[in-house]
Short mmCIF file of C-alpha atoms and ligand atoms in Angstrom, two decimals:
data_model
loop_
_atom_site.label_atom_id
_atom_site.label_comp_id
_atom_site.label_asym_id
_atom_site.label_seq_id
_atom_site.Cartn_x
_atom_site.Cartn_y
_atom_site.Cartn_z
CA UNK A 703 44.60 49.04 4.81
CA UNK A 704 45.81 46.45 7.31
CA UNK A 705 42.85 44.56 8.62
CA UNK A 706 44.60 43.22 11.69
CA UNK A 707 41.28 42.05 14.82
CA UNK A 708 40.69 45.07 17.22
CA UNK A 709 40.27 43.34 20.26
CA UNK A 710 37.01 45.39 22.06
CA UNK A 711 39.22 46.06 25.89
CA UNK A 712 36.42 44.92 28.67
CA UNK A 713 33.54 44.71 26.20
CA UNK A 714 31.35 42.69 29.28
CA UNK A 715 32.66 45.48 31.65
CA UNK A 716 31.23 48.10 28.92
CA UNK A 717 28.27 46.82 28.46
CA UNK A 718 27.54 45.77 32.09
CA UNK A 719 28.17 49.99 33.16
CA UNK A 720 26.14 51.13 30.57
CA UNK A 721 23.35 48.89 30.50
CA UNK A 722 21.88 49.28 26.45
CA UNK A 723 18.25 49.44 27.04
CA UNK A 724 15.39 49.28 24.87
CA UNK A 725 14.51 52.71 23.14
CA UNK A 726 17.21 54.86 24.22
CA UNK A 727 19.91 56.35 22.40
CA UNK A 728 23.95 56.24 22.97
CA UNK A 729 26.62 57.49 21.85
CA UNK A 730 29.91 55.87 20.74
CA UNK A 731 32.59 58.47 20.71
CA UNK A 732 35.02 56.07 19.60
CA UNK A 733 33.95 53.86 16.85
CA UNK A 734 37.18 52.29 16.05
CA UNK A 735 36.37 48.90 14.72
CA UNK A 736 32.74 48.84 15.76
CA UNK A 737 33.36 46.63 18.48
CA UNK A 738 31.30 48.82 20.99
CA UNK A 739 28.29 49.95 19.04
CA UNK A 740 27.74 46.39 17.21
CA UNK A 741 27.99 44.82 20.81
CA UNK A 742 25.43 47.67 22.13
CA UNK A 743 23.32 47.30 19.02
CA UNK A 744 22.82 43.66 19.58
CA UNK A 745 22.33 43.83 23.66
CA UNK A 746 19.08 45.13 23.16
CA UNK A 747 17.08 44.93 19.26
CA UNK A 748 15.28 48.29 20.27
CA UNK A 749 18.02 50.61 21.30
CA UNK A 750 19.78 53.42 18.96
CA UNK A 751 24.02 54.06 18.55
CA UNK A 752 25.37 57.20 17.45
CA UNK A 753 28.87 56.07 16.20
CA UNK A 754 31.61 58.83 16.07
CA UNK A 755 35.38 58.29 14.53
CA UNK A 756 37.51 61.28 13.01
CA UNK A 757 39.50 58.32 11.47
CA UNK A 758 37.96 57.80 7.72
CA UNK A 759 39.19 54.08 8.01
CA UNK A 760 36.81 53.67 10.63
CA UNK A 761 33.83 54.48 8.81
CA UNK A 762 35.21 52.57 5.65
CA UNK A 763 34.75 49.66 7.77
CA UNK A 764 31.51 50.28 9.49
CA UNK A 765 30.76 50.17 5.75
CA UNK A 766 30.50 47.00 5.72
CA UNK A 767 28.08 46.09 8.65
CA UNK A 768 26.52 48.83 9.34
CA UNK A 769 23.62 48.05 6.80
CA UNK A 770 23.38 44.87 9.89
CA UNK A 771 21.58 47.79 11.81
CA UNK A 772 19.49 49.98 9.36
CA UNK A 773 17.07 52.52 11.20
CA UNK A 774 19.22 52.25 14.39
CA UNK A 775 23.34 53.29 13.66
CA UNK A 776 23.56 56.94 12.60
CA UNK A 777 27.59 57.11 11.57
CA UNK A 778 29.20 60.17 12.05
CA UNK A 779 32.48 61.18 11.07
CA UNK A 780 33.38 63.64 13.47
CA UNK A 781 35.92 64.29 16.85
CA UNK A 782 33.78 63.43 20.07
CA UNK A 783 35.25 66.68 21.30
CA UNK A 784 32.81 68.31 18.75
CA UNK A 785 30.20 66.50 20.46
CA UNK A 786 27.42 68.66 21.29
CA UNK A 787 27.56 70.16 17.38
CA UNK A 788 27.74 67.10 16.14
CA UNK A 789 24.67 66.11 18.35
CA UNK A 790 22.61 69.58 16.84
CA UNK A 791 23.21 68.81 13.78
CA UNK A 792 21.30 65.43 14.00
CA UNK A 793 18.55 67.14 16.21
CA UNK A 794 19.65 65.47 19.04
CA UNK A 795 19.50 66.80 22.36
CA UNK A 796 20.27 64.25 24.91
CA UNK A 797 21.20 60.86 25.34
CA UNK A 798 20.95 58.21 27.44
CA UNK A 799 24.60 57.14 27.22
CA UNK A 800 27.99 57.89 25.99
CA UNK A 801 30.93 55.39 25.94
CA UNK A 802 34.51 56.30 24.98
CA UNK A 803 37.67 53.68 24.24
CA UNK A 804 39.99 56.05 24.22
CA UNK A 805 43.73 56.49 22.40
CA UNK A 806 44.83 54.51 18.84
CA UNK A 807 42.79 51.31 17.25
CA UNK A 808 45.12 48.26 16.58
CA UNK A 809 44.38 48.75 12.97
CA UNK A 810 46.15 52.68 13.04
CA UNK A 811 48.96 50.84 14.42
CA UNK A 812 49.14 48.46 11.83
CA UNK A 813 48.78 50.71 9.47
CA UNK A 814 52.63 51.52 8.99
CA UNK A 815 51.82 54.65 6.56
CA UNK A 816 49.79 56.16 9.37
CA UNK A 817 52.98 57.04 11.21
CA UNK A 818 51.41 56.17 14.32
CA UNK A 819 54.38 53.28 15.38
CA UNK A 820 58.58 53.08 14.69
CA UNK A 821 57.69 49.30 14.11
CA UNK A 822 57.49 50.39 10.23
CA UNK A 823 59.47 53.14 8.61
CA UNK A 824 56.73 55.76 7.19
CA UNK A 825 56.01 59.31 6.94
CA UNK A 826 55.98 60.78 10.13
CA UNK A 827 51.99 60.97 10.03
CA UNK A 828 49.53 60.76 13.21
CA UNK A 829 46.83 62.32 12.80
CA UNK A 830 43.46 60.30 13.08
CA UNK A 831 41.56 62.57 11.15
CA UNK A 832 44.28 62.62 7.94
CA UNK A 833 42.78 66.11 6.49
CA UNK A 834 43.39 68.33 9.45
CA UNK A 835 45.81 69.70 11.25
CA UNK A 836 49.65 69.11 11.92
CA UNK A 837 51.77 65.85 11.78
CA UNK A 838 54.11 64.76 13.80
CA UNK A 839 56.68 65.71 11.49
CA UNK A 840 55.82 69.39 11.29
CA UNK A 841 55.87 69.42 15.12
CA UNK A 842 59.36 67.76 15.02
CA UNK A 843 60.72 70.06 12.61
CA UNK A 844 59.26 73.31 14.03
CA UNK A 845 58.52 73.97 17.45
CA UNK A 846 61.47 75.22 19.88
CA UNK A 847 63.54 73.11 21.29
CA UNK A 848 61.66 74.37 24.93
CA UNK A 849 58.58 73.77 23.95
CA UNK A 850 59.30 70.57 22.44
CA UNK A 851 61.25 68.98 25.32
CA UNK A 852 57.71 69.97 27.71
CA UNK A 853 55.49 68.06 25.55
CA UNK A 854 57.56 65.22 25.09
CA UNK A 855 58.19 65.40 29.37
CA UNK A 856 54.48 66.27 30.03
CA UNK A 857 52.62 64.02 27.14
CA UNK A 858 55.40 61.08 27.11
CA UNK A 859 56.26 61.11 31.04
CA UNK A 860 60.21 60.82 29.44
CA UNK A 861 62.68 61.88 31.87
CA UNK A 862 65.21 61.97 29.00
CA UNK A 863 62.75 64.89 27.26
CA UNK A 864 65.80 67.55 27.21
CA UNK A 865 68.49 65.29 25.42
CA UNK A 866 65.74 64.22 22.96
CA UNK A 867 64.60 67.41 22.29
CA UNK A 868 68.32 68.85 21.65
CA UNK A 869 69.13 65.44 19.36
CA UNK A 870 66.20 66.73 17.43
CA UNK A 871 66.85 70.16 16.63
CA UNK A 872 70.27 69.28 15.82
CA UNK A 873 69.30 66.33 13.38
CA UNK A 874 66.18 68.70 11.55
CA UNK A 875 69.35 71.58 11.39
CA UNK A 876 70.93 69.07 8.96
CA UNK A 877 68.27 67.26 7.24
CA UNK A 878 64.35 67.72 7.80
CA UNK A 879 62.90 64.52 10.09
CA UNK A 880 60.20 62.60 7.64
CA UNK A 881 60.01 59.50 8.92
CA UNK A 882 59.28 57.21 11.80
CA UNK A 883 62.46 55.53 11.12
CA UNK A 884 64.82 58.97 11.49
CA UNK A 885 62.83 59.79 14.74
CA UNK A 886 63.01 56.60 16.32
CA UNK A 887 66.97 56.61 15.96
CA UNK A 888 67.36 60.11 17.09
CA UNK A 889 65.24 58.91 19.80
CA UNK A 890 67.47 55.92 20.17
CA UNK A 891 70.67 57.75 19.84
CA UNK A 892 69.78 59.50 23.53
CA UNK A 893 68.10 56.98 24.90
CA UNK A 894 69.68 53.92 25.38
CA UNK A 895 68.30 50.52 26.25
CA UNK A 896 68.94 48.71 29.36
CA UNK A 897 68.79 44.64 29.02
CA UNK A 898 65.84 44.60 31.64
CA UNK A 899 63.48 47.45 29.50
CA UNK A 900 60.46 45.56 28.21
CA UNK A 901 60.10 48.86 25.94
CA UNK A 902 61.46 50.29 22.47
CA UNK A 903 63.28 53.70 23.99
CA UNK A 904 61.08 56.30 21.79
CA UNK A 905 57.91 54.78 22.82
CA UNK A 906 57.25 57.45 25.10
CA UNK A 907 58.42 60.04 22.49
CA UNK A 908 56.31 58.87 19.80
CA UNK A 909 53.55 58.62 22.67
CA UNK A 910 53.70 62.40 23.43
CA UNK A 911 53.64 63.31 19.88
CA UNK A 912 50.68 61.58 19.04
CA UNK A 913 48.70 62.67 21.99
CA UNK A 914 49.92 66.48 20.55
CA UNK A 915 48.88 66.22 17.04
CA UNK A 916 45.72 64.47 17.85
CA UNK A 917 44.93 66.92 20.83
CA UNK A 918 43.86 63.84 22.60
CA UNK A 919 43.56 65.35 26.18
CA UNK A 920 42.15 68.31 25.20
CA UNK A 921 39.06 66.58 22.81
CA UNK A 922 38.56 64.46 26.20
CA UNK A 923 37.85 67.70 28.29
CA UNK A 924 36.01 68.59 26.10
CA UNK A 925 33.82 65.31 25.76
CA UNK A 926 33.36 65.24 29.47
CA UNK A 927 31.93 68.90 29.63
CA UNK A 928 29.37 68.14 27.26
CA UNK A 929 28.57 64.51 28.29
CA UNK A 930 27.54 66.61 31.50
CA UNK A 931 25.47 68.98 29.45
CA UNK A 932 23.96 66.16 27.05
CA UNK A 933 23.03 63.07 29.29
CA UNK A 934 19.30 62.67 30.38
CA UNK A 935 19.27 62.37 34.08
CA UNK A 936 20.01 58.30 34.63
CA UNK A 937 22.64 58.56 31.53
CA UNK A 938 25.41 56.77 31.79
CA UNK A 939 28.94 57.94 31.17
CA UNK A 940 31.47 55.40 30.76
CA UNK A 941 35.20 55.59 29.54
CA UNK A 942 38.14 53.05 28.86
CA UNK A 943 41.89 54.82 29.09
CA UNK A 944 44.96 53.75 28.52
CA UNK A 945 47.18 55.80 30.37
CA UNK A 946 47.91 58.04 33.79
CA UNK A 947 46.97 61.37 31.67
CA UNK A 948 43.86 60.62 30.21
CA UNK A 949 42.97 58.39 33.35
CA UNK A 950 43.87 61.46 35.59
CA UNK A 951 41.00 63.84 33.85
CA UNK A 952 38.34 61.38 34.01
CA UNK A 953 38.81 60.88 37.46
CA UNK A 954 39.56 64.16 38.12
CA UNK A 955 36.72 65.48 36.22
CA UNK A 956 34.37 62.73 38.65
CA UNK A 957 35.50 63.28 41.49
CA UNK A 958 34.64 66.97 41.43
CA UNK A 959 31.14 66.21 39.83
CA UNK A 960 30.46 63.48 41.89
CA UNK A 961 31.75 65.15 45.29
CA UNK A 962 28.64 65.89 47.42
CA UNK A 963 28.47 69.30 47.62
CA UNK A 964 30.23 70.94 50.49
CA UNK A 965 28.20 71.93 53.90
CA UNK A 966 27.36 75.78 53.25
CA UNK A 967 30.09 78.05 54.98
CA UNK A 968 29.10 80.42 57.27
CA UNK A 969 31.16 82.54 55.29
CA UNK A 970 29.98 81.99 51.72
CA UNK A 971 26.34 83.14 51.37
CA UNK A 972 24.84 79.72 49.82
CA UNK A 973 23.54 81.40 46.17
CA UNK A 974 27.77 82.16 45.22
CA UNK A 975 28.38 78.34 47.27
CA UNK A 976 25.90 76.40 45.37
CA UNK A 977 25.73 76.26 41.47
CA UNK A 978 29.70 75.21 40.86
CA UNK A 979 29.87 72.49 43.41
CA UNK A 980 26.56 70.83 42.44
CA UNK A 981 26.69 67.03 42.53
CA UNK A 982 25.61 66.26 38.72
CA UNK A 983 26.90 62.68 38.80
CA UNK A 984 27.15 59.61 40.83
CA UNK A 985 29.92 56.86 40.24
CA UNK A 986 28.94 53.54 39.48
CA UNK A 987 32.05 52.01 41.25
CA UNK A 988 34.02 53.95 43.33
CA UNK A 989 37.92 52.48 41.86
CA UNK A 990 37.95 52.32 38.53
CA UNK A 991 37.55 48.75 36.80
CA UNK A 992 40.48 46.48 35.21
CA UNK A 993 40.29 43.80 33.01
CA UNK A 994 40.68 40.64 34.21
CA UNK A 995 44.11 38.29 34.43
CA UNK A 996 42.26 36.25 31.46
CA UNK A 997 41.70 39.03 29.38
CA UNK A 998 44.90 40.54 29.98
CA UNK A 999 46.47 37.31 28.69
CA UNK A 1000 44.69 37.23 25.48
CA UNK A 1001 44.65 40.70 24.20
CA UNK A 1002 47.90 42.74 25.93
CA UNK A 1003 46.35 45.80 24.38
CA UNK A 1004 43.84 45.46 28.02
CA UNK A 1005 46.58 45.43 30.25
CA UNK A 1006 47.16 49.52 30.91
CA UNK A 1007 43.05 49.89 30.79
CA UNK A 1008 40.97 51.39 33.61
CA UNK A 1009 37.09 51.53 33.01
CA UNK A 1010 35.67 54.93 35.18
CA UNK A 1011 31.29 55.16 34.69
CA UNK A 1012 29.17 57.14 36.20
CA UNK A 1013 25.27 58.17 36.81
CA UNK A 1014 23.87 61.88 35.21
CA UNK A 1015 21.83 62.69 38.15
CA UNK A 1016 18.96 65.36 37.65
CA UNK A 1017 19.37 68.66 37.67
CA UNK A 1018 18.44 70.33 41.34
C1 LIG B 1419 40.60 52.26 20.67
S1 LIG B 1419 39.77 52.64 19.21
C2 LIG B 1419 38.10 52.23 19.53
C3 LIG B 1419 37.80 50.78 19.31
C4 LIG B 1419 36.35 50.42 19.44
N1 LIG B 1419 35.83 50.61 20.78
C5 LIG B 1419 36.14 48.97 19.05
O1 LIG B 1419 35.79 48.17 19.92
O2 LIG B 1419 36.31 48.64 17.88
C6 LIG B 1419 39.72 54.37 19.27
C7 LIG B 1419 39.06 55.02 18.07
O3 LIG B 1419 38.68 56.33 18.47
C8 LIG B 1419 38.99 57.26 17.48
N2 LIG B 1419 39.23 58.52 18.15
C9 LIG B 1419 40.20 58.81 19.05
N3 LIG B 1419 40.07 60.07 19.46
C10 LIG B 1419 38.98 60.58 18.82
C11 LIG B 1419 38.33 61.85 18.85
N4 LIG B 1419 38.77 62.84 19.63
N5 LIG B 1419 37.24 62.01 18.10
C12 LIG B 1419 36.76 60.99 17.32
N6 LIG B 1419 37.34 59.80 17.23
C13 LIG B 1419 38.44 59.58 17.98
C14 LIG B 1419 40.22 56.70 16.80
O4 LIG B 1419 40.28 57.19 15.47
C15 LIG B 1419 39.96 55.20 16.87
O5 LIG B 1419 39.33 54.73 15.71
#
């Protein structure tokens, strides 16, 4: 295992929306590196972190500090999109606040047998949690060549998804794709690279397959529903993304929840108007939050990050 620093992205910015308090109990969907629950852990000596990763590297780590907080980090290895089972099976109901740093650690990067990067030439891997579900490579090798040019489009934003996809199905129809390395110069091979792009061509490709095998947008719809369901009124939601899709659910998910409710219609008698449009949160900024120019400079990994929070309000 590479043990490359994960940088925590707007750790002060974290820690100032959800405001660790004595006695309560939050929840760290992303454990990563342990950068958010040790920094919550030791804002306040009295409060409690439930830690979730998928990723067994993550908890191979925590092993090493987590004994730092006996009695008050419960690790659970786990996808935050299983959160409300996960919470059951600890006897937990609610919480008082759930964080989420969302996308790949700096260590899965480095990690060249993870797959996750065409830096090093591995099997064609990604998946976080490495005992379930499909890779990359049987996506590559399988799905139609349809199919496959939409999620690279949709999941990579890659104009160029059509060529890709066709470069792909006629590479796997003479040898199967295995590794980063044959993807990234199929990939290549389409795409070609202008002097003035900052970017390797099949980032976005590798992008859109990762956020496929790992069913990233999909475990965050899933989070959100249930951090509505599981927060204690004054629970804080907060969540760090990386890019336009993930940023577009959170805010999309907030700004219907934290919409006040809309006048009754004289039209609409008010008991079908009221119970989907009720106001259950309340944003604790109204844009979302970037790091600063001084962050940005020493960690890079900040620079695409937005921070969105808001405020469980009671139920009415
Ligand atoms: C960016 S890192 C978190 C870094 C952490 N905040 C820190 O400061 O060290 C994201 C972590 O979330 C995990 N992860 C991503 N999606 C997940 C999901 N749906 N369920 C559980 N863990 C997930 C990844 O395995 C990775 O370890």
């Amino acid at each position: 295992m590479a043990d490359a620093p994960h940088i925590p992205v707007m750790l002060n910015e974290v820690l100032a929306a959800l405001k660790p308090a004595a006695d309560e109990v939050y929840v760290d969907g992303t454990l990563g590196a342990g950068g958010y629950t040790r920094a919550i852990l030791d804002a306040d000596k009295n409060c409690k972190v439930i830690a979730i990763d998928r990723d067994q590297t993550a908890h191979d780590m925590a092993a090493r500090w987590g004994n730092d907080y006996a009695g008050r980090l419960t690790l659970v290895k786990n996808s935050f999109g299983n959160l409300e089972d996960a919470l059951s099976a600890l006897t937990v109901e609610s919480v008082d606040g759930i964080v989420l740093d969302l996308g790949v650690s700096s260590m899965q990067f480095d990690e060249g047998e993870r797959g996750f990067s065409f830096r090093f030439d591995a099997p064609l891997d990604m998946r976080m949690d490495r005992n379930a579900g499909e890779t990359a490579a049987d996506i590559v090798n399988h799905m139609g060549e349809e199919p496959l040019a939409n999620l690279i489009y949709l999941y990579g934003e890659e104009r160029k998804s059509r060529h890709i996809a066709s470069a792909i199905v006629k590479a796997r129809a003479i040898a199967k794709i295995t590794t980063t390395k044959q993807l990234a110069d199929i990939v290549r091979s389409v795409v070609h690279v202008s002097p003035r792009d900052k970017i390797d061509p099949s980032t976005r490709t590798f992008q859109a397959l990762r956020i496929a095998v790992n069913d990233e947008l999909g475990e965050l719809e899933s989070v959100l529903a249930a951090a509505e369901r599981v927060l204690k009124t004054g629970g804080r939601l907060v969540v760090v993304t990386f890019h336009s899709l993930e940023d577009r659910i959170v805010k999309n998910f907030l700004t219907e929840k934290a919409r006040p409710a809309p006048s009754p219609s004289r039209h609409v008698p008010m008991a079908l108007d009221a119970p989907q449009n009720r106001l259950s949160f309340s944003l604790i900024t109204k844009k979302p939050v970037l790091p600063t120019e001084t962050e940005m400079k020493i960690n890079p990994r900040s620079r695409s990050a937005k921070l969105r929070g808001a405020i469980r309000l009671g139920d009415v």
